[in-house]
Coordinates of C-alpha atoms (C1' of nucleotides) in Angstrom, one line a residue:
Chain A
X113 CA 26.8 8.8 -15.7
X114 CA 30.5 8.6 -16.6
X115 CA 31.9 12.0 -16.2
X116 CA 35.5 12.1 -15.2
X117 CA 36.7 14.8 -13.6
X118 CA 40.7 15.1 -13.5
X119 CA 40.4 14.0 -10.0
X120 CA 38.3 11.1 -10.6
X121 CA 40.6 10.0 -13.0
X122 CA 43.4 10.1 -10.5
X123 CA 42.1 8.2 -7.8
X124 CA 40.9 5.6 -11.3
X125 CA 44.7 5.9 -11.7
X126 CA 45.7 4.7 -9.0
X127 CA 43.8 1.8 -8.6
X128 CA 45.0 0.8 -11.9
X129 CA 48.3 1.1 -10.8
X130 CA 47.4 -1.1 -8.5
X131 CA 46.1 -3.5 -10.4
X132 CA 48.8 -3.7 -12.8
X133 CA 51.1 -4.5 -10.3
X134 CA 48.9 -7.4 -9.0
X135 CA 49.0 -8.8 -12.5
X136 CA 52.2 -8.0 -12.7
X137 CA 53.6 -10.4 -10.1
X138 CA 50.8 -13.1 -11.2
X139 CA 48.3 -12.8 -8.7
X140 CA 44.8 -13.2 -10.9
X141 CA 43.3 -9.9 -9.8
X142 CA 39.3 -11.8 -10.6
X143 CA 39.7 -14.5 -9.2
X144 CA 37.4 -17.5 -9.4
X145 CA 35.7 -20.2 -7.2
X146 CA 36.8 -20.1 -3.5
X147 CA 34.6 -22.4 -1.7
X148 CA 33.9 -20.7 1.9
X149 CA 32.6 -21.4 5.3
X150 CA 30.6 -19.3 6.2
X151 CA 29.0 -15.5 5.3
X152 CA 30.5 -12.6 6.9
X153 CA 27.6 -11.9 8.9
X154 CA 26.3 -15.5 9.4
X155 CA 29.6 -16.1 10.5
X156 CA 29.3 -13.1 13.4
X157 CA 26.0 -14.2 14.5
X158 CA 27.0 -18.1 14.9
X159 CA 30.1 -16.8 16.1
X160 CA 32.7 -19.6 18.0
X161 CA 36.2 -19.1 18.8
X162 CA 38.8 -21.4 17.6
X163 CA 37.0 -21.9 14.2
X164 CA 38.7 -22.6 11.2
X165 CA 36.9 -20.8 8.5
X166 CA 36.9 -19.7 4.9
X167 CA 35.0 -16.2 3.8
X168 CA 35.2 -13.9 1.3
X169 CA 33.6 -10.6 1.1
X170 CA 34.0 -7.0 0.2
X171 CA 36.9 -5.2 2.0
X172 CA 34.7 -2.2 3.6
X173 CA 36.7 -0.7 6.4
X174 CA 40.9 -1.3 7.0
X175 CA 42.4 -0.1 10.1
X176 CA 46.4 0.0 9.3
X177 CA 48.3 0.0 12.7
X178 CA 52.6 -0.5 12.0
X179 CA 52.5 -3.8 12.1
X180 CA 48.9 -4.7 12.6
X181 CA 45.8 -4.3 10.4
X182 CA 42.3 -4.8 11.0
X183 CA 39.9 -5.3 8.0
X184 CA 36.3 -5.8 7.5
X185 CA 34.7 -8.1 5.1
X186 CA 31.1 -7.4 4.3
X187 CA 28.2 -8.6 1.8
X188 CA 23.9 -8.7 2.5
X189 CA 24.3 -11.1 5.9
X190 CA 26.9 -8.4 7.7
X191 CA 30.5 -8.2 8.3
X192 CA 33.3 -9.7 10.1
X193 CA 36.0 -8.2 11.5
X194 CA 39.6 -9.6 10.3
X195 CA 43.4 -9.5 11.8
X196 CA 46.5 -9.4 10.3
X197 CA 50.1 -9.4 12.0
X198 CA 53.1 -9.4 9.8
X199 CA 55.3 -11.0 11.4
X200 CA 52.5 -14.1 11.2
X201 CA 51.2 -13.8 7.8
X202 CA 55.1 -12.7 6.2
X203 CA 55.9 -9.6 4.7
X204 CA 54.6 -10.3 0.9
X205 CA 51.0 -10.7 1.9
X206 CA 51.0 -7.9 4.5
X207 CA 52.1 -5.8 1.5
X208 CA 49.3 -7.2 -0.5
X209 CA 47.0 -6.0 1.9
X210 CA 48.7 -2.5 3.0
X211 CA 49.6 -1.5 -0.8
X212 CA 47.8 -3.7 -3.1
X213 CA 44.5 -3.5 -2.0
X214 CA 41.9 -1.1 -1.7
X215 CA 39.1 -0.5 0.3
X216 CA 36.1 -1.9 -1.7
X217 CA 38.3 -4.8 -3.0
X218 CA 36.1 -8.1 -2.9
X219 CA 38.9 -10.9 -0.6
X220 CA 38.6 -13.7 0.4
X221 CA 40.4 -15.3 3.5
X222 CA 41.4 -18.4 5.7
X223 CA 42.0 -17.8 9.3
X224 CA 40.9 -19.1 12.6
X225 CA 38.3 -17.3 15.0
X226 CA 39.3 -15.4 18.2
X227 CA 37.7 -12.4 20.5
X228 CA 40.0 -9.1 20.6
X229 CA 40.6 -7.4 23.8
X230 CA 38.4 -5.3 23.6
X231 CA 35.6 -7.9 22.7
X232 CA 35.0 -8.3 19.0
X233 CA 34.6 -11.2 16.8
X234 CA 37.2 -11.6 14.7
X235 CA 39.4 -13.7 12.3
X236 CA 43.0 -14.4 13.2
X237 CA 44.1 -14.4 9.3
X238 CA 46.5 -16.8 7.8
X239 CA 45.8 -16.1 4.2
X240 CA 44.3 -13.6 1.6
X241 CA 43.6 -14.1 -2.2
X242 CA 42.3 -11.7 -3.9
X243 CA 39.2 -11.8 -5.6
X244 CA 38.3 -8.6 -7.5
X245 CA 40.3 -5.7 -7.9
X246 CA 37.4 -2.8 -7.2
X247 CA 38.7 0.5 -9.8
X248 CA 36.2 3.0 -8.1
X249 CA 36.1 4.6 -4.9
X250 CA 33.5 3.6 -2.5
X251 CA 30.4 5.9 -1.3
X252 CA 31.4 8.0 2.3
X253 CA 32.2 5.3 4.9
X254 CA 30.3 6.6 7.4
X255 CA 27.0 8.5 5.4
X256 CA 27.2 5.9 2.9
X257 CA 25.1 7.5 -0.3
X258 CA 22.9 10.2 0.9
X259 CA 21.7 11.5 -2.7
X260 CA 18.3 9.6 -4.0
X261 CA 19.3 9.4 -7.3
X262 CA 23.0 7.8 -6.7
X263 CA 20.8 5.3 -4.5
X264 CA 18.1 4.4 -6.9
X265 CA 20.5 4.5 -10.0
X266 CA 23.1 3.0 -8.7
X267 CA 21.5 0.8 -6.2
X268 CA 24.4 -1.3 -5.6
X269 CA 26.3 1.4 -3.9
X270 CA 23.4 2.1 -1.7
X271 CA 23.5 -1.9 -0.9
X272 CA 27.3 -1.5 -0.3
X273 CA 27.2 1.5 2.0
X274 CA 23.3 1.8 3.7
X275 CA 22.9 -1.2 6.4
X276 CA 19.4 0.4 6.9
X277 CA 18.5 -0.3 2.9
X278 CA 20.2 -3.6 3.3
X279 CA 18.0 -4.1 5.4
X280 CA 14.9 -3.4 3.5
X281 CA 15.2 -5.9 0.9
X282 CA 16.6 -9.1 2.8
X283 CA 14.0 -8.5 4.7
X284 CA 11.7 -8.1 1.5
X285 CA 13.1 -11.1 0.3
X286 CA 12.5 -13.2 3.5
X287 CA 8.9 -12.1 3.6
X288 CA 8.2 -12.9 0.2
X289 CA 9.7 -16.1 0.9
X290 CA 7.3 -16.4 3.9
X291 CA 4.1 -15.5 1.9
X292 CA 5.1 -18.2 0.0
X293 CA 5.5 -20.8 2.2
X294 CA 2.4 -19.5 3.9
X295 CA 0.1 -20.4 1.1
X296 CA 1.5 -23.6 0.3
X297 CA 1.2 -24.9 3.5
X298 CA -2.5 -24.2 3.2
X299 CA -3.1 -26.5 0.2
X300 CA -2.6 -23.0 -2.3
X301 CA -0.5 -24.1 -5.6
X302 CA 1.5 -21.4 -7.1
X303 CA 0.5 -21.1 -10.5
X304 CA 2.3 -18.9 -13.6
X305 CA -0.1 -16.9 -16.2
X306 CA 1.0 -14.9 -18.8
X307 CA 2.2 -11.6 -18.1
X308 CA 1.6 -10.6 -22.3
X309 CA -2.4 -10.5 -23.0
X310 CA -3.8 -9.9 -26.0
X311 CA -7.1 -8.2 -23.6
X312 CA -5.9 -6.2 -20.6
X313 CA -8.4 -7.2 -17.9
X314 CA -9.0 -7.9 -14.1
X315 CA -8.8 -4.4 -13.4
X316 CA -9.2 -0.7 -14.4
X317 CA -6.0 0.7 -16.0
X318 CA -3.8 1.8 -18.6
X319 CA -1.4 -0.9 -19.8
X320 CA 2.2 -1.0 -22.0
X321 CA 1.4 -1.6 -25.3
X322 CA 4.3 -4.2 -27.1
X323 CA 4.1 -6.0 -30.1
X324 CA 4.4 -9.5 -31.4
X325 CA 6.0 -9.7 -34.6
X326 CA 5.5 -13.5 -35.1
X327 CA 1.6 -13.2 -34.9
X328 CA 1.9 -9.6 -36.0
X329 CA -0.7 -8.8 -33.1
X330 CA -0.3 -6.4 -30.7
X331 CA 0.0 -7.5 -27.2
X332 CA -0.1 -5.9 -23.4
X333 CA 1.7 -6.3 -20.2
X334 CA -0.7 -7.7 -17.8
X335 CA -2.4 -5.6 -15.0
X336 CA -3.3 -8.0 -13.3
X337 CA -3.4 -11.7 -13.4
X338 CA -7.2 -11.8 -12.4
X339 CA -8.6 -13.4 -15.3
X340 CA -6.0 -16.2 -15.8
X341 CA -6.5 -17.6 -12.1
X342 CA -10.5 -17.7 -12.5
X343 CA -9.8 -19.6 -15.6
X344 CA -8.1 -21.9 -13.5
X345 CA -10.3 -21.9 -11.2
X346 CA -12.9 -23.2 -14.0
X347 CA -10.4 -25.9 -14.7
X348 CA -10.3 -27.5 -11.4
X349 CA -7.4 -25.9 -9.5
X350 CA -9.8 -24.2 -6.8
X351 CA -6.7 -23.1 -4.1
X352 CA -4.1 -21.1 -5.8
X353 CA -1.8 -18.0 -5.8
X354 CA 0.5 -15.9 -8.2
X355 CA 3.1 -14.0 -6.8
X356 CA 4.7 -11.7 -9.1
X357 CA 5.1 -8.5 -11.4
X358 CA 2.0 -6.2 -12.9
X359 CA 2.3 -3.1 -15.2
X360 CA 0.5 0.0 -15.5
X361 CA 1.5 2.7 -17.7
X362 CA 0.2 5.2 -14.9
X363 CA 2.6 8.1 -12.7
X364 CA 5.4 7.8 -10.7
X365 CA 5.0 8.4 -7.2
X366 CA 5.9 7.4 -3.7
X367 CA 3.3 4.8 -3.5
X368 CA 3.6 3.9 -7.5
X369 CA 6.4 2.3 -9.6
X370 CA 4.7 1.1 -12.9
X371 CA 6.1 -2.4 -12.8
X372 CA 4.7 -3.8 -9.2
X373 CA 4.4 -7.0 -7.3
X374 CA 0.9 -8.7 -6.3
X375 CA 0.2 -11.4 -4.9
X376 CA -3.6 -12.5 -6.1
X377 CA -5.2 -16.2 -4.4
X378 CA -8.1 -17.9 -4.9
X379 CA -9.8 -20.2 -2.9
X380 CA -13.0 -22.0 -4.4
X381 CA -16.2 -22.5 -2.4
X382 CA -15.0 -19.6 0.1
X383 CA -15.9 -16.1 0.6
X384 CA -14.8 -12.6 0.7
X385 CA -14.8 -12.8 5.0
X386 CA -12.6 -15.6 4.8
X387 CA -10.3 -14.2 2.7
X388 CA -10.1 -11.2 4.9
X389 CA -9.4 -13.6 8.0
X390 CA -6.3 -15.1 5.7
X391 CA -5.0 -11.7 4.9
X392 CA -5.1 -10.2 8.7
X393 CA -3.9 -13.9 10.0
X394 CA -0.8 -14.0 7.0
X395 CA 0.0 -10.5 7.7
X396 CA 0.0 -10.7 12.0
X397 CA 2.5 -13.9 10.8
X398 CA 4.7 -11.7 9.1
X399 CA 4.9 -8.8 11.9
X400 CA 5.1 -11.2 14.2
X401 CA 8.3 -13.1 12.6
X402 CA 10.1 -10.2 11.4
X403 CA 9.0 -7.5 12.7
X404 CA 9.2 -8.4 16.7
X405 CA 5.3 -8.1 16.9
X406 CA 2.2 -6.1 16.0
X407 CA 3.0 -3.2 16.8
X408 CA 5.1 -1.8 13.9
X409 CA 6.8 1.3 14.5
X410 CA 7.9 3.8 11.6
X411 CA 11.1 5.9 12.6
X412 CA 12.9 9.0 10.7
X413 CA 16.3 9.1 10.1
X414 CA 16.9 9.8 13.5
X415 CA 15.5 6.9 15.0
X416 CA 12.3 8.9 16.4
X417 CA 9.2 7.2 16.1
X418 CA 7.0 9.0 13.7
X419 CA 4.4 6.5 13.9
X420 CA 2.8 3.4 15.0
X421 CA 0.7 0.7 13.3
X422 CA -0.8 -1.5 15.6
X423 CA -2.1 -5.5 13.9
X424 CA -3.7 -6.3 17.2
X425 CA -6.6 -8.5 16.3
X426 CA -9.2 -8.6 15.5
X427 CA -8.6 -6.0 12.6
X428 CA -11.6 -3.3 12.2
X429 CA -14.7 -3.8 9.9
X430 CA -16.6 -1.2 8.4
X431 CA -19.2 -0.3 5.7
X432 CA -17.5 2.2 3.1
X433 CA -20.7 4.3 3.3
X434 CA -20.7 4.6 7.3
X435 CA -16.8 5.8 7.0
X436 CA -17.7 8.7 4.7
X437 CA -21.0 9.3 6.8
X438 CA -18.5 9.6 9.8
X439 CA -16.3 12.3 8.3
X440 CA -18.6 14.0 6.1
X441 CA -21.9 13.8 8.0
X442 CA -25.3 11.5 8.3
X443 CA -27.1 13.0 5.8
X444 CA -24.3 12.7 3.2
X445 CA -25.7 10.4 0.4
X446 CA -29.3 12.6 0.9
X447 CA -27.6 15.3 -0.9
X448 CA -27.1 15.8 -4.5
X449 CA -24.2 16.0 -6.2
X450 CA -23.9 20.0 -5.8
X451 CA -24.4 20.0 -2.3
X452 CA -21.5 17.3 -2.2
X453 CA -19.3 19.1 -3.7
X454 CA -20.2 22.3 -1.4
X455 CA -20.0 20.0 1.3
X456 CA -16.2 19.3 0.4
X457 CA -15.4 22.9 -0.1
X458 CA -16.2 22.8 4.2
X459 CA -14.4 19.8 4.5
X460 CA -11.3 21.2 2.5
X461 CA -11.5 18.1 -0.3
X462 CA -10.5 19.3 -3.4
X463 CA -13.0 18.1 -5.9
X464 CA -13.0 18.8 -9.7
X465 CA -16.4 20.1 -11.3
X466 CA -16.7 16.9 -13.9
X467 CA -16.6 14.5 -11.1
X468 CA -19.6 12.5 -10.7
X469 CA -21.7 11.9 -7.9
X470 CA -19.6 8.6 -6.7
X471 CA -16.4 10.2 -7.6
X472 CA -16.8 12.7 -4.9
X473 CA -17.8 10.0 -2.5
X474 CA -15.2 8.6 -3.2
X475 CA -12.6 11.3 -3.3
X476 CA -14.0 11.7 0.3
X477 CA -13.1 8.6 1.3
X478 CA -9.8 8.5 -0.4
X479 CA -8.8 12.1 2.0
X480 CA -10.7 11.6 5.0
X481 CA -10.7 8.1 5.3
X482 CA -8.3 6.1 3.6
X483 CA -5.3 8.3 4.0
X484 CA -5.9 9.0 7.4
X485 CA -6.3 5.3 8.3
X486 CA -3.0 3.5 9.7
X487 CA -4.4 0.9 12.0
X488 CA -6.1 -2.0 9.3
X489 CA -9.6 -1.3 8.6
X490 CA -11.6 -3.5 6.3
X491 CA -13.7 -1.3 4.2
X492 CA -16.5 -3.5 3.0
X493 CA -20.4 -2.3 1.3
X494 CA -18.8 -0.8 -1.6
X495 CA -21.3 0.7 -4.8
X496 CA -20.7 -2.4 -6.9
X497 CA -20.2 0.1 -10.3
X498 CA -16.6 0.4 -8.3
X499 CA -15.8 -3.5 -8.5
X500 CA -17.0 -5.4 -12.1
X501 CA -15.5 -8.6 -11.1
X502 CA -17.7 -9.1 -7.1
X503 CA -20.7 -10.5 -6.4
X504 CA -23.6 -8.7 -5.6
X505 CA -24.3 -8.6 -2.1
X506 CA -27.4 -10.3 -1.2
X507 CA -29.4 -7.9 1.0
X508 CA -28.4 -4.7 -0.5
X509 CA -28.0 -4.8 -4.5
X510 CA -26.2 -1.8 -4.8
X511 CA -23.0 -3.0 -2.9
X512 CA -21.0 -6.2 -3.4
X513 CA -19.4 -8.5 -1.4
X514 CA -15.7 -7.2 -0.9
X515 CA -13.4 -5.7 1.6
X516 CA -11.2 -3.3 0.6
X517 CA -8.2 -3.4 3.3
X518 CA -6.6 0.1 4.2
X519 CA -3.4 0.5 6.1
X520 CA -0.7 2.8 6.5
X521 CA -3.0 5.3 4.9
X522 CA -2.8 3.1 2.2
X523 CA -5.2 0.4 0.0
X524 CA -3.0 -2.6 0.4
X525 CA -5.3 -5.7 -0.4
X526 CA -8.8 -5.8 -2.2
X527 CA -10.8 -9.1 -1.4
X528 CA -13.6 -10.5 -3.1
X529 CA -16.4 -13.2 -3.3
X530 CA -15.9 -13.6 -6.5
X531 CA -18.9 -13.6 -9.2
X532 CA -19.1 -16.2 -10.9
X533 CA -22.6 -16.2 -12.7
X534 CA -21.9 -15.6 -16.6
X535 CA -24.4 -13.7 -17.5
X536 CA -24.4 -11.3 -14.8
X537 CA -20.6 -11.0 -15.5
X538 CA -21.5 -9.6 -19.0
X539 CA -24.0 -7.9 -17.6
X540 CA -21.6 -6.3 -14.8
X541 CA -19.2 -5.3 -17.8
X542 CA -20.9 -3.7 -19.9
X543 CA -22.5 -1.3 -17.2
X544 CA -19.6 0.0 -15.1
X545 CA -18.9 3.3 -13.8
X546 CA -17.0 5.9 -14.7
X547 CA -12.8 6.0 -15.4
X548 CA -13.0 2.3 -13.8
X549 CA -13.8 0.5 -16.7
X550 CA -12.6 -2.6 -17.4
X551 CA -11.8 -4.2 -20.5
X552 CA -14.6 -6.8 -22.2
X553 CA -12.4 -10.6 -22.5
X554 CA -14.5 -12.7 -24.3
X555 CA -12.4 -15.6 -23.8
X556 CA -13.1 -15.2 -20.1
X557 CA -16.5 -15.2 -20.3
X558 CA -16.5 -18.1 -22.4
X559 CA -14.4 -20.2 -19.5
X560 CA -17.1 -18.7 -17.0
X561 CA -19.9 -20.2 -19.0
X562 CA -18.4 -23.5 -18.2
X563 CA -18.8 -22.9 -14.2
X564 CA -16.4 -21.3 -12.4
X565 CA -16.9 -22.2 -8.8
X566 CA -17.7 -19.8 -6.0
X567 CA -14.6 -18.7 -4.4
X568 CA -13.0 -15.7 -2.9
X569 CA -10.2 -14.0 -4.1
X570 CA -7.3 -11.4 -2.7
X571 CA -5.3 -9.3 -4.4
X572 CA -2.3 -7.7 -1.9
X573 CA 0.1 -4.8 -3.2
X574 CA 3.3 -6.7 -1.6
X575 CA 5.6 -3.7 -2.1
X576 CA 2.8 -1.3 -0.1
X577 CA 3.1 -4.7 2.5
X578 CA 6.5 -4.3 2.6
X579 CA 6.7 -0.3 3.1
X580 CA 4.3 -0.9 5.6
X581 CA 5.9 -3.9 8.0
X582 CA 9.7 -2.4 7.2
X583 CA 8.7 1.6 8.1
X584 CA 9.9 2.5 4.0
X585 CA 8.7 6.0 3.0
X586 CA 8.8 5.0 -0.3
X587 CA 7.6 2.4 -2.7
X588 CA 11.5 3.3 -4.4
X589 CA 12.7 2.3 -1.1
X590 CA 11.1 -1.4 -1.1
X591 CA 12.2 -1.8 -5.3
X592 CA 15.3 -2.8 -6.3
X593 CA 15.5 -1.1 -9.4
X594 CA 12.8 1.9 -9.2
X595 CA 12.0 3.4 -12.8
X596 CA 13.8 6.9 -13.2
X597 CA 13.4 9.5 -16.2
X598 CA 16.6 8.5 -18.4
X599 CA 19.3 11.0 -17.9
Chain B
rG218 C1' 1.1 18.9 -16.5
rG219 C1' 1.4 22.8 -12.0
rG220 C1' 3.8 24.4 -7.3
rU221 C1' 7.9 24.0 -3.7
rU222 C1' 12.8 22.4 -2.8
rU223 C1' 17.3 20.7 -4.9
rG224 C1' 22.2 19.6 -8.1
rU225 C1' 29.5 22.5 -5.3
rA226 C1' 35.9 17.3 -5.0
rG227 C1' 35.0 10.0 -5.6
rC228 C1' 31.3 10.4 -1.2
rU229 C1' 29.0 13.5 3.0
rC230 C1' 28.2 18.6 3.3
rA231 C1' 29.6 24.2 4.2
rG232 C1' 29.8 28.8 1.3
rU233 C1' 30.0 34.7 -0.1
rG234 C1' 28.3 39.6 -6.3
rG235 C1' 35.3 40.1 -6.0
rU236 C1' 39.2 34.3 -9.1
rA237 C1' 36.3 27.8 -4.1
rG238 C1' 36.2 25.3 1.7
rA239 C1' 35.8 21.1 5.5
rG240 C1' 35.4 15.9 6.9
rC241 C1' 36.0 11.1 4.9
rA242 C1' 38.1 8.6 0.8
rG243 C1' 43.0 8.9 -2.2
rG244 C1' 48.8 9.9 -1.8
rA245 C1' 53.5 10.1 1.6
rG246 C1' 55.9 8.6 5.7
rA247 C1' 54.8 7.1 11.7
rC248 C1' 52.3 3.4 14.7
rU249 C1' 51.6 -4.6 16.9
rC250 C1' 44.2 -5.0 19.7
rU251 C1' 41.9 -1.1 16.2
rU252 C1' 36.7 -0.5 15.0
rA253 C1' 33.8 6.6 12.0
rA254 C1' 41.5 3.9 14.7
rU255 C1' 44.9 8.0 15.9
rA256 C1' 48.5 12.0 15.0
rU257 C1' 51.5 14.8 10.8
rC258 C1' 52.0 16.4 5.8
rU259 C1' 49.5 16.3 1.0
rU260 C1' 47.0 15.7 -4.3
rG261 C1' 42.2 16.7 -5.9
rG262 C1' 36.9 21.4 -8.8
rU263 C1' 34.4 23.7 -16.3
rC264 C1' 30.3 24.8 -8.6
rG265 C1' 24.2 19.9 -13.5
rA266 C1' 24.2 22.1 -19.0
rG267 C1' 23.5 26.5 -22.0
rG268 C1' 22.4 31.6 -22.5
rG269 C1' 21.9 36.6 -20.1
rU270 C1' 22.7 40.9 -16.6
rU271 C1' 27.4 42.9 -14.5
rC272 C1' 33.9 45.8 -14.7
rG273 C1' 33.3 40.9 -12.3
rA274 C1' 28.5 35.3 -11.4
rC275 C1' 28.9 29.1 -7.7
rC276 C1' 25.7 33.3 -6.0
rC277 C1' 21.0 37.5 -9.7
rC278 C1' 17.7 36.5 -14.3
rC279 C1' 16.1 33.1 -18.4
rU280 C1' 16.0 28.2 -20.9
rC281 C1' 17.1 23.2 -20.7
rC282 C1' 18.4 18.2 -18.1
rG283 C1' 18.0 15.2 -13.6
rA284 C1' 16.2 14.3 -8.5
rA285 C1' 12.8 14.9 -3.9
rC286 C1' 8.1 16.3 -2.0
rC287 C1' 3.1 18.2 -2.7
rC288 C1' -1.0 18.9 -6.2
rA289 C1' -3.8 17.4 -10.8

RNA sequence: GGGUUUGUAGCUCAGUGGUAGAGCAGGAGACUCUUAAUAUCUUGGUCGAGGGUUCGACCCCCUCCGAACCCA
């Protein structure tokens, strides 16, 4: 990460130099506290003339003219446009900022608001103290960083340079922030369960494996928090939500980063259908707030619309077994497992010859369905070997009560009534299907033997949310910090 | 794990089997309303790493290290 061509080294040079004169004549090149007022960009948006103000921010553009210079400052909220004429600010500042400083240098600056001629925003400068001396040269002013792996390594540069990425994660932030508030206003408590279990459970993966010396036990990241809320739920708090990081120790892709955020809520004494009508009316919030409205359109670099999502409600309901009857004919579940696998040979579904009978289902779902399925659809009647944790469904005991939401061409939120009776829990445990197996938690079982009441629960995949409302390609484009192979 | 694409100046990108190019950034000086400022001059490279073929390799071949996309 630190190889230094000559050139490099040159331009490190002279920003060194540059520094060393600072010091040199006593100016503290880090400065410290420099109480502002206002953000760059917050500054633009509530712009007034004839403002005195205060603002510091990262020196991203300088436009030298004789005698004149116009500078930006910039952090997350935007930039600002400042002015400097020497004659007004005297020639040892204009110096400061025409020789000393470099583009990337973090200022901060005093100065009273005015509109250019030709109509900007802007800060009439008095003074300039410098804050930190930047030693590297920024990404392309124009491109910003263009190369994935300077953007996901070095995120920070991408933040610096890439208003679109920017973007991304205030907006993440915002939304989480929303979600929050969301809940808590309907009477949800946000809760905190540990994220180290000695049993792995609430859903069907591999975890990280870690170990804790002081009991000398082994110990795993959580997958999911499921098992800690419905404990909780046996112990009186019957409306509550965690919002925060699982682990699986599964692939990287574009929709997986092994460390991801979920947001799970339970509500006691509700249902599966109610959950769903939180989810739709929580997400058409969130469009509807930050995104303009429910219709969410996904663009390419250049700005053409590749694809539209539309939230109208009410969002579509259908039985799992109907979709895949839809795309892969009525008679489907008549046939054997042979003829389903024939059947996906017409329907160009690759299938694998150890799958069983419900894997190929479902790997016709996953193709034909799921992945071709932007608009929401709530998949509900699924084969209850799929989902441990549901309750039964009372008119057809081979399903259970859950909706499994699909947007984007994505599963973004699972919802369940959740089951509550002990002994079918065990029972439910000990006969599931397949790779999803879950992991037997005795302790669980014990809390459930003390009543857990009925309740439904949601799970939703907040970075797939985000991707989704924000237009991201990629799950690395909605995480900070996206794992990467070590170099 | 398999397939495809990819790695060239700090950044964004060209490039040909015959000793490496542009724009921006950087440096010099000019310029008092610019905004991808402008115009002039200019520094800067182990072409991801290591082997091989060749008189000669950034280019062809092999191995390795990253990254992107698709598949498992």
């Amino acid at each position: 990460m630190q190889e230094q061509g000559p050139s490099e080294s040159e331009l490190l040079q002279n920003r060194r130099e540059k520094l060393h004169t600072l010091q040199q004549r006593g100016i503290d090149a880090y400065g410290g506290r420099f109480d502002t007022t206002h953000q760059p960009g917050a500054l633009r948006k509530e712009f007034a003339p004839d403002l005195e103000v205060k603002i510091g921010g990262r020196m991203t553009a300088r436009r030298v003219m004789g005698k004149a210079v116009f500078f930006d400052l910039s952090d997350f909220t935007g930039r600002i446009q400042c002015y400097v004429n020497k004659k007004e600010i005297g020639d040892e500042a204009f110096e400061l900022l025409t020789d000393l400083l470099d583009i990337g240098d973090w200022v901060g600056v005093t100065g009273k608001t005015f509109v250019t001629r030709t109509g900007e925003d802007s800060v009439h400068t008095t003074t300039i103290t410098v804050l930190s001396k930047s030693l590297r040269p920024m990404p392309d002013k124009f491109h910003g960083v263009q190369d994935r792996e300077i953007k996901y390594r070095q995120r920070y540069l991408d933040l610096i340079s890439n208003e679109r990425s920017r973007d991304i994660f205030v907006t993440r932030s915002l939304m989480v922030a929303e979600i929050r508030r969301y809940l808590q206003d309907r009477g949800f408590l946000e809760v905190e369960t540990p994220m180290m279990q000695d049993v792995p459970g609430g859903a069907a993966a591999t975890p990280f494996e870690t170990f804790f010396k002081a009991l000398n036990q082994p110990m795993y990241l959580r997958i999911a928090p499921e098992l800690f809320l419905k404990r909780l739920l046996v112990g009186g708090f019957t409306k509550i939500f965690e919002l925060n990081r699982n682990f699986r120790n599964e692939g990287l892709s574009r929709r997986h980063n092994p460390e991801f955020t979920m947001l799970e809520a339970y509500w006691a004494f509700s249902d599966f259908e109610q959950m769903a009508d939180l989810v739709e009316s929580m997400t058409c919030h969130l469009a509807e707030k930050f995104c303009g409205g429910l219709l969410i359109e996904h663009k390419d670099d250049e700005g053409t619309v590749t694809r539209t999502i539309n939230l109208a409600r009410p969002w579509k309901r259908a039985r799992y077994g109907d979709l895949i009857q839809g795309v892969a004919g009525a008679d489907w579940f008549t046939l054997d497992t042979a003829a389903k696998k024939a059947r996906c040979k017409e329907l160009h579904v690759e299938v694998s010859e150890h799958m069983e009978d419900h894997e190929v289902s479902q790997q016709v779902f996953e193709k034909l369905v799921e992945e071709k399925s932007f608009d929401p659809v709530f998949v509900t009647h699924v084969r209850k070997e799929l989902v441990p944790l549901a309750k039964q469904n009372k008119d057809d005991a081979s399903v259970v009560d859950v909706y499994e939401l699909v947007i984007n061409g994505q599963e973004i939120s699972p919802g369940y009534s959740e089951l509550n009776d002990p002994i079918v829990q065990r029972e439910r445990l000990e006969h599931q299907a397949g790779d999803e197996t879950q992991k037997m938690d005795e302790d669980f079982l014990l809390a459930l033997e003390y009543g857990m009441p009925p309740a439904g629960g949601i799970g939703i995949g907040i970075d797939r949310l985000i991707m989704m409302l924000t237009g991201a390609e990629s799950i690395r484009d909605v995480v900070l910090f996206p794992q990467l192979k070590k170099k």
